XYZ file of C-alpha atoms in Angstrom:
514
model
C -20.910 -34.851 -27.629
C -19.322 -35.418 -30.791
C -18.235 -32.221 -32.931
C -20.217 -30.731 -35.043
C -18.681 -28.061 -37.292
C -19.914 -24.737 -37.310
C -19.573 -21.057 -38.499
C -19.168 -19.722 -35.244
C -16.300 -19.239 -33.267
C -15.921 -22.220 -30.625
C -15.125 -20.593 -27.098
C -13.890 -24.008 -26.207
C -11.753 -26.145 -28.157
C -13.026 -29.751 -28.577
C -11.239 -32.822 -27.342
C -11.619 -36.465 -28.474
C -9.967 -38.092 -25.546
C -6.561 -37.521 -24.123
C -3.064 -39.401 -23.484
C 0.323 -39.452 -20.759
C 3.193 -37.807 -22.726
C 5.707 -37.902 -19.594
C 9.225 -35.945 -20.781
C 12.027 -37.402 -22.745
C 14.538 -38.116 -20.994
C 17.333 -35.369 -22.332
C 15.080 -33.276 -20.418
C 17.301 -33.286 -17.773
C 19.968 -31.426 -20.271
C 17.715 -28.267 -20.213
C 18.105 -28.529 -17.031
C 21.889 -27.525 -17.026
C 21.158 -24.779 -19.332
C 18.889 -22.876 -17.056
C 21.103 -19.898 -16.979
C 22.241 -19.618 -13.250
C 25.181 -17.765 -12.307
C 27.543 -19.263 -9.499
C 26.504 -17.214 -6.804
C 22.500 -17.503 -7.652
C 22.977 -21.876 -7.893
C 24.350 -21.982 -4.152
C 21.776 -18.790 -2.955
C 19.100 -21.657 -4.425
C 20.402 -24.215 -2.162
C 20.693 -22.030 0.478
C 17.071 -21.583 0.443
C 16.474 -24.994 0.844
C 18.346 -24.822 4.072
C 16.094 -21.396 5.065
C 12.907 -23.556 4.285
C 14.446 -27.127 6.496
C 14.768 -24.858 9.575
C 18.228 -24.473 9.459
C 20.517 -22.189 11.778
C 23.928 -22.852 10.407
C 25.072 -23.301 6.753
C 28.479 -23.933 6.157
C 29.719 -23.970 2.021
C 32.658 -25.800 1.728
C 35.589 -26.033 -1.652
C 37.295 -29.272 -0.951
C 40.745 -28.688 -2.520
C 43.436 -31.359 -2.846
C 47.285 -29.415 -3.563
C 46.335 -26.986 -6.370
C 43.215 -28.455 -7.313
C 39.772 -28.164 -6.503
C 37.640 -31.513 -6.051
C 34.279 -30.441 -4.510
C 31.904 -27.965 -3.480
C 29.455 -29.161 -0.474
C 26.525 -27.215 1.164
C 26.004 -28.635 4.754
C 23.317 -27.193 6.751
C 21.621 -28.540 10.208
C 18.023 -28.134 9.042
C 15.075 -30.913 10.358
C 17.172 -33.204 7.260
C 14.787 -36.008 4.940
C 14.506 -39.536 5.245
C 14.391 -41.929 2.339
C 10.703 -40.926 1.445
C 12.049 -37.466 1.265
C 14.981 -37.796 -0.529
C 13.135 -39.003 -3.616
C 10.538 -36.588 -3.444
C 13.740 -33.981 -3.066
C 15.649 -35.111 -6.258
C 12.416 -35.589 -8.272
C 11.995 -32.495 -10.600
C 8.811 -31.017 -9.677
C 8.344 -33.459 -7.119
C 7.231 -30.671 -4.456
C 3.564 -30.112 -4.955
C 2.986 -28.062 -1.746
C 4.688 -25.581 0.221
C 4.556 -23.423 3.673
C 3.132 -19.521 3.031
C 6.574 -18.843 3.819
C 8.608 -20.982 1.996
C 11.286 -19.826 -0.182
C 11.019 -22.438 -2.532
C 8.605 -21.552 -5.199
C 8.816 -24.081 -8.501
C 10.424 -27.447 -7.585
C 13.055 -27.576 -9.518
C 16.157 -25.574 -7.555
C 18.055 -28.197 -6.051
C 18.581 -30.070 -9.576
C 18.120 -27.163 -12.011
C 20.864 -24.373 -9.723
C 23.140 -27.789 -9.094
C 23.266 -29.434 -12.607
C 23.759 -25.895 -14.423
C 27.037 -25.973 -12.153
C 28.222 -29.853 -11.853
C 28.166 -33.282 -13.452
C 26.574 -34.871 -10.510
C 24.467 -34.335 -7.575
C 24.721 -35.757 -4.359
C 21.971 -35.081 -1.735
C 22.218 -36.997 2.182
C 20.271 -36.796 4.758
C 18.998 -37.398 8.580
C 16.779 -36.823 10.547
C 15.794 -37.349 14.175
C 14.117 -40.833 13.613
C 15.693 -42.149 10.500
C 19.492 -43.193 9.812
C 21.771 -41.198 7.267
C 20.468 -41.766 3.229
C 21.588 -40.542 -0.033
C 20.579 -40.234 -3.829
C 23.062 -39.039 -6.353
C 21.717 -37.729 -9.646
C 24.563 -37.813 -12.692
C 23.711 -36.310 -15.998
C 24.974 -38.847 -18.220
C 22.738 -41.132 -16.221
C 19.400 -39.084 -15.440
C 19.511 -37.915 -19.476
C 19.515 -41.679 -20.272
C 16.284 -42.425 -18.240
C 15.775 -40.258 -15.149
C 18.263 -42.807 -13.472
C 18.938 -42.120 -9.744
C 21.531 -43.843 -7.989
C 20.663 -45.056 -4.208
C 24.029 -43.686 -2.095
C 25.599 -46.638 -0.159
C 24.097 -45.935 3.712
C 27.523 -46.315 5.363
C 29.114 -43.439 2.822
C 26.200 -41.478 3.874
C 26.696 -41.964 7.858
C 31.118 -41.215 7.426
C 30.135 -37.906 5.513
C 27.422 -36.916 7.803
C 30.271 -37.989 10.554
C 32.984 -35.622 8.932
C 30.653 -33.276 9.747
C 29.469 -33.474 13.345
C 30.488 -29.586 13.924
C 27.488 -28.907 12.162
C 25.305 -31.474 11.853
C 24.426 -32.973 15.370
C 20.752 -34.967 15.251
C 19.716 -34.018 11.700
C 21.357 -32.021 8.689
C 21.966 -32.498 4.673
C 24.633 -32.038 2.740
C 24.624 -31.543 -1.100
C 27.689 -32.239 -2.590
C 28.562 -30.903 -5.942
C 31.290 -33.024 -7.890
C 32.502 -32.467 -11.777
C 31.772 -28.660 -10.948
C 32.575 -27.095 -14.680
C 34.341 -24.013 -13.497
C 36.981 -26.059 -11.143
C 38.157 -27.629 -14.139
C 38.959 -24.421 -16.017
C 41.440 -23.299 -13.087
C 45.014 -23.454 -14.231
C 47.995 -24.260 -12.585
C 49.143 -22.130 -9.925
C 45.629 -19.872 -10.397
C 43.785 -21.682 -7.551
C 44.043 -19.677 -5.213
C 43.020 -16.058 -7.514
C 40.354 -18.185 -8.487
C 39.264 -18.888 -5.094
C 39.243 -15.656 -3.345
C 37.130 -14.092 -6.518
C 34.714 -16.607 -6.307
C 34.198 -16.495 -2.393
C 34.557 -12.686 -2.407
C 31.047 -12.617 -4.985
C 29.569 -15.337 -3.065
C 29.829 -13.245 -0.093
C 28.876 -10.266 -1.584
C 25.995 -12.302 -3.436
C 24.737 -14.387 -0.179
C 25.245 -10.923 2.414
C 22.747 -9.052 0.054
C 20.015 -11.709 -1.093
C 20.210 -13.256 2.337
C 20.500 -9.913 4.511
C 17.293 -9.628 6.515
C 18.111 -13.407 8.054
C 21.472 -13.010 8.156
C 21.102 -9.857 10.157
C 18.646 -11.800 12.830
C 21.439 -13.144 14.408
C 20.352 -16.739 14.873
C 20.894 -17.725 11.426
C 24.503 -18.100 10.315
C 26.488 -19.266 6.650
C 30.430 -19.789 6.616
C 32.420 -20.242 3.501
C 35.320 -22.397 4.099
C 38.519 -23.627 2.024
C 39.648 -27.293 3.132
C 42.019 -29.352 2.502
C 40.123 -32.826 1.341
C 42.968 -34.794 2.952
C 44.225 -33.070 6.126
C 40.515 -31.598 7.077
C 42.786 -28.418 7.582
C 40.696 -25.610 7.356
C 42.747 -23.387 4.942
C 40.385 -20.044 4.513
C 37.170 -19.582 7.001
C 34.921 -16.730 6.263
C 31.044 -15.858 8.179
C 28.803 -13.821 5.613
C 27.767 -10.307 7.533
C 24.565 -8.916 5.869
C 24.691 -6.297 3.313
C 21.730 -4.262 3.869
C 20.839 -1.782 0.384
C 19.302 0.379 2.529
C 21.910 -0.078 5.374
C 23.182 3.803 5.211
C 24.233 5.904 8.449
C 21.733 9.162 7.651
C 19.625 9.506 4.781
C 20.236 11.659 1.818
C 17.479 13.974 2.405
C 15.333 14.594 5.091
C 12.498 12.906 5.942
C 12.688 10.048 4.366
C 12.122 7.032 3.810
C 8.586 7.586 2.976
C 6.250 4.600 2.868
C 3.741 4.891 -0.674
C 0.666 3.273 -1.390
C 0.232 2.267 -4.691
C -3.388 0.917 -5.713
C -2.674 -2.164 -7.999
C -5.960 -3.620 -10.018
C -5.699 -7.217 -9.368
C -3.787 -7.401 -6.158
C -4.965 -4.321 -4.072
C -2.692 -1.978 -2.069
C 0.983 -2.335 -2.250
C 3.217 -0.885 0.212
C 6.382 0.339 -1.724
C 9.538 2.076 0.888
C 11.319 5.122 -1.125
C 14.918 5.903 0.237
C 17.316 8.207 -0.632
C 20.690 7.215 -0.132
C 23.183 9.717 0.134
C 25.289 11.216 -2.062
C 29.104 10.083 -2.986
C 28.695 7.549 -0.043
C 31.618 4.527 0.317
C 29.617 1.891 1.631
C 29.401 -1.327 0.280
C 25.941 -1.892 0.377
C 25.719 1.150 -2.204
C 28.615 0.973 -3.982
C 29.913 -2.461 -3.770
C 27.358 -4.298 -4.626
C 27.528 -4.056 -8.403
C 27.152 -0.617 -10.777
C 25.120 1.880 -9.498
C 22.714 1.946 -12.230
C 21.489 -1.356 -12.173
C 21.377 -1.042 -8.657
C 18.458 1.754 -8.336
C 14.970 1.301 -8.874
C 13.400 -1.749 -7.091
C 14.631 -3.851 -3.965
C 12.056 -6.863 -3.923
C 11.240 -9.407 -1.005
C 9.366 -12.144 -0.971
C 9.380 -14.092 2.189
C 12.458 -12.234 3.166
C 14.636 -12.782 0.763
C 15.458 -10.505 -1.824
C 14.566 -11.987 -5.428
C 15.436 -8.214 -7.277
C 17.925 -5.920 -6.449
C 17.525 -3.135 -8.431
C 15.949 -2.483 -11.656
C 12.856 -0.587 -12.604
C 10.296 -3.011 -14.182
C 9.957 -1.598 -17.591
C 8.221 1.243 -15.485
C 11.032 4.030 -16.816
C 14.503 3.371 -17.944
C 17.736 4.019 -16.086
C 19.788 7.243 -15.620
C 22.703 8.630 -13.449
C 20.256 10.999 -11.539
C 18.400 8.237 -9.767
C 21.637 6.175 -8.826
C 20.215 7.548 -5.038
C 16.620 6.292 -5.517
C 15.872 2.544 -3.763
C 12.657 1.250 -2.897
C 11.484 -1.539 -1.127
C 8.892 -3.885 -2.050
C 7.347 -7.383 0.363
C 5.569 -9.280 -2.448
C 1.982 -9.658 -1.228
C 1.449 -13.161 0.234
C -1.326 -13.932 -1.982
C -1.090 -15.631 -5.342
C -2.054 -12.672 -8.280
C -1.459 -12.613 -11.953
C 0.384 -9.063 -11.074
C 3.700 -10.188 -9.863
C 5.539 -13.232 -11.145
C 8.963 -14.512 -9.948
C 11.601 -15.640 -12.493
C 12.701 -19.447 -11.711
C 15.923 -18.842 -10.591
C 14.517 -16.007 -8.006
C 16.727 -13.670 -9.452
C 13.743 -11.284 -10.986
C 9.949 -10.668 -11.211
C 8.010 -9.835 -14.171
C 4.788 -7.231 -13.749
C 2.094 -6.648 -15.580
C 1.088 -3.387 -17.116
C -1.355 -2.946 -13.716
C 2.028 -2.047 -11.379
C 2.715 0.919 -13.844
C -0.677 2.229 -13.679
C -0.582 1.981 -9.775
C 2.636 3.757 -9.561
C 1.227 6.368 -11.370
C -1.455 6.732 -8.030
C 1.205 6.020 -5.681
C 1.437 8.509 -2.854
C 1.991 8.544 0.980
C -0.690 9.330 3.696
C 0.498 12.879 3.996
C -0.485 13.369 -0.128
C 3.265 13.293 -1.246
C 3.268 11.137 -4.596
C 5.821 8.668 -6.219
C 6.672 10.958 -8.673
C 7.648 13.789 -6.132
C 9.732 11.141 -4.398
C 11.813 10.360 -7.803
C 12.098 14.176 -7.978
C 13.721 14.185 -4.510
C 16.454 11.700 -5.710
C 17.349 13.281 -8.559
C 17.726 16.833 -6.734
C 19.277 15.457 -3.816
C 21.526 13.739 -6.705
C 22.269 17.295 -8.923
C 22.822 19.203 -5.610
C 25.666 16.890 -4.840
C 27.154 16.731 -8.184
C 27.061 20.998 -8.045
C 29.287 20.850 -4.586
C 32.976 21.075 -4.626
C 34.876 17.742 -5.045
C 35.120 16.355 -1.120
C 38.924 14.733 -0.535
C 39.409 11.721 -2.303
C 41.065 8.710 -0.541
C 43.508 6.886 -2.907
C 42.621 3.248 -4.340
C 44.019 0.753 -2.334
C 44.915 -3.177 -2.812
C 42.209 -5.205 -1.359
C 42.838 -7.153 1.859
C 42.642 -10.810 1.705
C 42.848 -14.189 4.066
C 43.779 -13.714 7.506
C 41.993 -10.391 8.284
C 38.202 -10.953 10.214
C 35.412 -10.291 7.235
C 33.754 -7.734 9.845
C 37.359 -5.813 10.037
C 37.570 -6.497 5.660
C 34.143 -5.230 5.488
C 35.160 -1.832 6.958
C 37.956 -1.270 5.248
C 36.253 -2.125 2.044
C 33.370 0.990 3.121
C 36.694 3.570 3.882
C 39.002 2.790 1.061
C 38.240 2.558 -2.497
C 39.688 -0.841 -3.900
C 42.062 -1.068 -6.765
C 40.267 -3.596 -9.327
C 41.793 -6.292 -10.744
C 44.697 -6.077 -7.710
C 45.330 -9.253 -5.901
C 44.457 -9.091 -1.863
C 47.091 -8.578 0.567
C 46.796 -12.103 2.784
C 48.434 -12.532 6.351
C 49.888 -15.246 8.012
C 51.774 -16.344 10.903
C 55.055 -18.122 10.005
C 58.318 -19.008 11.539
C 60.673 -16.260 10.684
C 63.965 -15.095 12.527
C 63.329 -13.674 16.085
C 64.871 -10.401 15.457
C 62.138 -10.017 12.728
C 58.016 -9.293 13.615
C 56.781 -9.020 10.045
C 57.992 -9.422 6.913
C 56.166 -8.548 3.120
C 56.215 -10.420 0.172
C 54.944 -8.232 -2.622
C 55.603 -10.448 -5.010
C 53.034 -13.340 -3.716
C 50.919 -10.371 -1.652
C 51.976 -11.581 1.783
C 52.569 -10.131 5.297
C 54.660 -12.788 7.022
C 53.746 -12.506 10.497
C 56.351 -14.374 13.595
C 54.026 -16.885 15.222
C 56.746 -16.829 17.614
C 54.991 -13.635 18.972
C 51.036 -15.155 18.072
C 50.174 -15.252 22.072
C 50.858 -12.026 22.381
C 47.699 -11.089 20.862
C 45.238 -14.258 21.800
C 46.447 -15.715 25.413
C 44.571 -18.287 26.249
C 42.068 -17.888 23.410
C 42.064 -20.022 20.540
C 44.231 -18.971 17.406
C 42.618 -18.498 14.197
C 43.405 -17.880 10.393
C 41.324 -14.264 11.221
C 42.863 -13.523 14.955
C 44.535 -10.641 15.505
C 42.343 -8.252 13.910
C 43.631 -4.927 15.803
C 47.420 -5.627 14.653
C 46.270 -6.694 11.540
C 44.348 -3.528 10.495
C 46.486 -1.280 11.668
C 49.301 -3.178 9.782
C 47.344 -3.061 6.476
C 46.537 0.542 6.589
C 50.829 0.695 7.453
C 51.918 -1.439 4.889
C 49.467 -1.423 2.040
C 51.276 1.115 0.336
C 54.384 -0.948 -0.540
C 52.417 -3.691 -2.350
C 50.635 -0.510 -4.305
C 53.675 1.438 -4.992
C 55.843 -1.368 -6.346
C 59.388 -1.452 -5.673
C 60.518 -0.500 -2.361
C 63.026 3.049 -1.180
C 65.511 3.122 1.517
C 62.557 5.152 3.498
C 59.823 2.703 3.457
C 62.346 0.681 4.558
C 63.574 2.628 7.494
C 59.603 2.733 7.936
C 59.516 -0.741 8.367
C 62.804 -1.628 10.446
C 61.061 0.827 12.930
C 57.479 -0.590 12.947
C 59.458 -4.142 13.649
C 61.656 -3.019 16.185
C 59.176 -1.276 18.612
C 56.286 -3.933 17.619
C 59.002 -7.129 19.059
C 59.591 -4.780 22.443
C 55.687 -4.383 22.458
C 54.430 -8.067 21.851
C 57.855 -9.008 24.159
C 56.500 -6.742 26.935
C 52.670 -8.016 26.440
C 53.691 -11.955 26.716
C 55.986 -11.442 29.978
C 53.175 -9.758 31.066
C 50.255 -12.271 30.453
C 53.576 -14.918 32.061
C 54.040 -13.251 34.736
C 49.781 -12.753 35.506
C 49.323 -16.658 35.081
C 51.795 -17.364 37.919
């Protein structure tokens, strides 16, 4: 019916008809403004791989000399065919998705890789269809949402490069004109490198803990050289768990609350207490401690908040040991809402008010749980000062992320210090090791290498026995600067006995294989 004005308020506003406004064009350019960080854009894609079914990931920087070229993430999930690919590199183009799908909005793949790069390149295959590719540019897509069609033999010879992980089906999204490669200076590559793969692991172990710490779900981080296929630095992310500590702070705990939420129902919420002064990494590596209490969120799985209390009460030191865990409930509600780049949710006023109710089944409330933290957090901070280990320079390439990962727990890390790296080189005979603290090097002899692997295969990470206890041995001359005639005594000794040891080992394993 035609409108008829009126003194009354109209609960419905009036229409005469309607009309398609699809987007502009430049709306691709918001797209690379969405605000991702680095680690969050390749967590995003990672997801993707989570949702195709995939077991191994495998990110790869593609470096040529000193420069960087590339960034790929190759995965051996059920892969797309054509059909797929254009649905995949449409924005919004995923209308539907599994109850336990990570992907959420649509927009990931494009929005995570065009914040980071000047073009996207997505290929394919699966079981029944050939290798296929579509490559998004900006310059192009801003012009008229143009996507090129990848040539089908390109897309077979990359899919070929990487048969190690891809077998019958896989993608690969490649990453070219990526923003932050081209800031690296001369001679900073490799700094630049091990920062950005030591917060990608620290990033992709935490979000990505509960599957990484299934055991049949795997992601690698890998250096290579675009032109030899050498790998230059291999790395497997181990799971950093925030809850992941030996004992807890106080006893009995964790406690599981109940917090009645108008709108969604009951919400299960896990208190721990960590406890105090601990080294791990999972409590204090993992970014400062007071953005790190409060809430630990899951959806699906994956963690989309780690840390943070809502708007619910603000931060303070006496709750640093105060974590809880939250599973999103599976049903849509208008309670929780997740941010688009998963790195958040928003609540309404109704979480506060259940919080307020929250309490376990033995009548112990929320509120008497935040009081345990910050006790168990003032009776600490009363004790006398425990020993305190000295900072230490981190360790770098060459030592196995497991063995890193522990020595990262034990010794507090000097920031801003370049890593110590190992590597096997050809050095005198007379000589086992040799440091360069200038470039942050133990030189290892690979003329003694099979002392330590035998018939296994040799590896940038092998080693790792001689290799800790060499770092714990050594890592004071890179800390205390210029060497003294007894370090160096220390070290003539360490090299004599360690060539009569490895000499002894490989007659030895000779003398067993005849």
């Amino acid at each position: 019916m035609p409108y008829e004005p009126s003194a009354d308020w109209q609960y419905e506003v009036p229409t005469s008809g309607s009309k398609r406004l699809p987007p502009a064009a430049r709306y691709v350019q918001s797209l690379t403004h969405q605000g991702y960080g680095f680690e969050a854009a390749i967590a995003d894609l990672i997801d993707n791989s989570i949702d195709a079914g995939a077991t191994k990931v495998v990110v790869s920087f593609l470096r040529e000399s000193d420069r960087l070229v590339s960034l790929l993430v190759v995965d051996d999930g059920h892969g797309m065919d054509e059909a797929g690919l254009d649905v995949a590199m449409t924005v919004g183009g995923r209308t539907e998705y599994s109850d336990s799908a990570l992907g959420h909005f649509g927009a990931g793949l494009k929005a995570a890789s065009l914040s980071h790069s000047d073009a996207l390149t997505l290929i394919s295959r699966t079981k029944r269809s050939p290798s296929a590719g579509r490559r998004w540019r900006t310059a192009a897509a801003q012009a008229d949402f143009s996507c090129d069609i990848v040539d089908a033999r390109y897309c077979q010879n990359l899919v070929d490069r990487y048969d190690g992980v891809i077998e019958w089906h896989g993608t690969i999204v490649r990453w070219d004109g990526v923003r932050a490669f081209e800031t690296v200076t001369d001679g900073q590559t490799d700094r630049f490198l091990n920062e950005a793969i030591e917060k990608l692991e620290t990033h992709l172990g935490l979000y990505l803990h509960r599957f990484l710490a299934r055991g049949d779900f795997h992601i690698d981080i890998v250096v290579e050289d675009v032109q030899t296929r050498d790998e230059l630095d291999h790395r497997g992310i181990e799971p950093i768990d925030p809850f992941g500590y030996r004992i807890p702070g106080r006893a009995r705990y964790p406690r599981t609350f109940i917090a009645p939420v108008e709108g969604v129902g009951d919400v299960r919420l896990t208190g721990h207490i960590w406890p105090p002064k601990s080294p791990l990494v999972a409590y204090r590596g993992i970014g400062p401690l007071a953005d790190r209490q409060g809430f630990y969120i899951y959806r699906h799985d994956r963690l989309v908040q780690a840390g943070g209390w809502n708007g619910t009460r603000s931060a303070e030191a006496h709750h640093n040991l105060a974590r809880i865990a939250i599973d999103l409930p599976s049903d849509p509600n208008d309670v929780f809402s997740l941010t688009v780049k998963k790195d958040g949710v928003n609540v309404t006023p109704a979480f506060a008010r259940g919080l307020e109710k929250a309490a376990d089944d033995s009548g112990h409330s929320f509120a008497a749980y935040l009081q345990d933290a910050e006790t168990t957090y003032r009776e600490a901070a009363r004790r006398s000062t425990e020993a305190k280990r000295p900072e230490v320079v981190p360790p770098g390439k060459g030592i196995d992320p497991k063995l890193k990962r522990t020595l990262r727990d034990e010794l507090p890390q000097l920031e801003g210090a370049d890593p110590i790296t190992f590597r096997w080189e050809s050095i005198p005979s007379h000589t086992f090791f040799s440091i360069d603290r200038d470039e942050y090097v133990v030189r290892l002899n690979k003329e003694y290498r099979e002392a330590f692997n035998g018939d296994r295969r040799a590896g940038s990470n092998d080693a790792p026995v001689l290799k800790g206890l060499l770092y714990i041995l050594l890592e004071k001359n890179f800390r205390m600067g210029r060497s003294s005639a007894q370090r160096d005594d220390e070290m003539a000794l360490w090299n004599s006995v360690l060539i009569s040891a490895a000499r002894c080992e490989i007659a030895r394993y000779e003398t067993d294989a005849r």
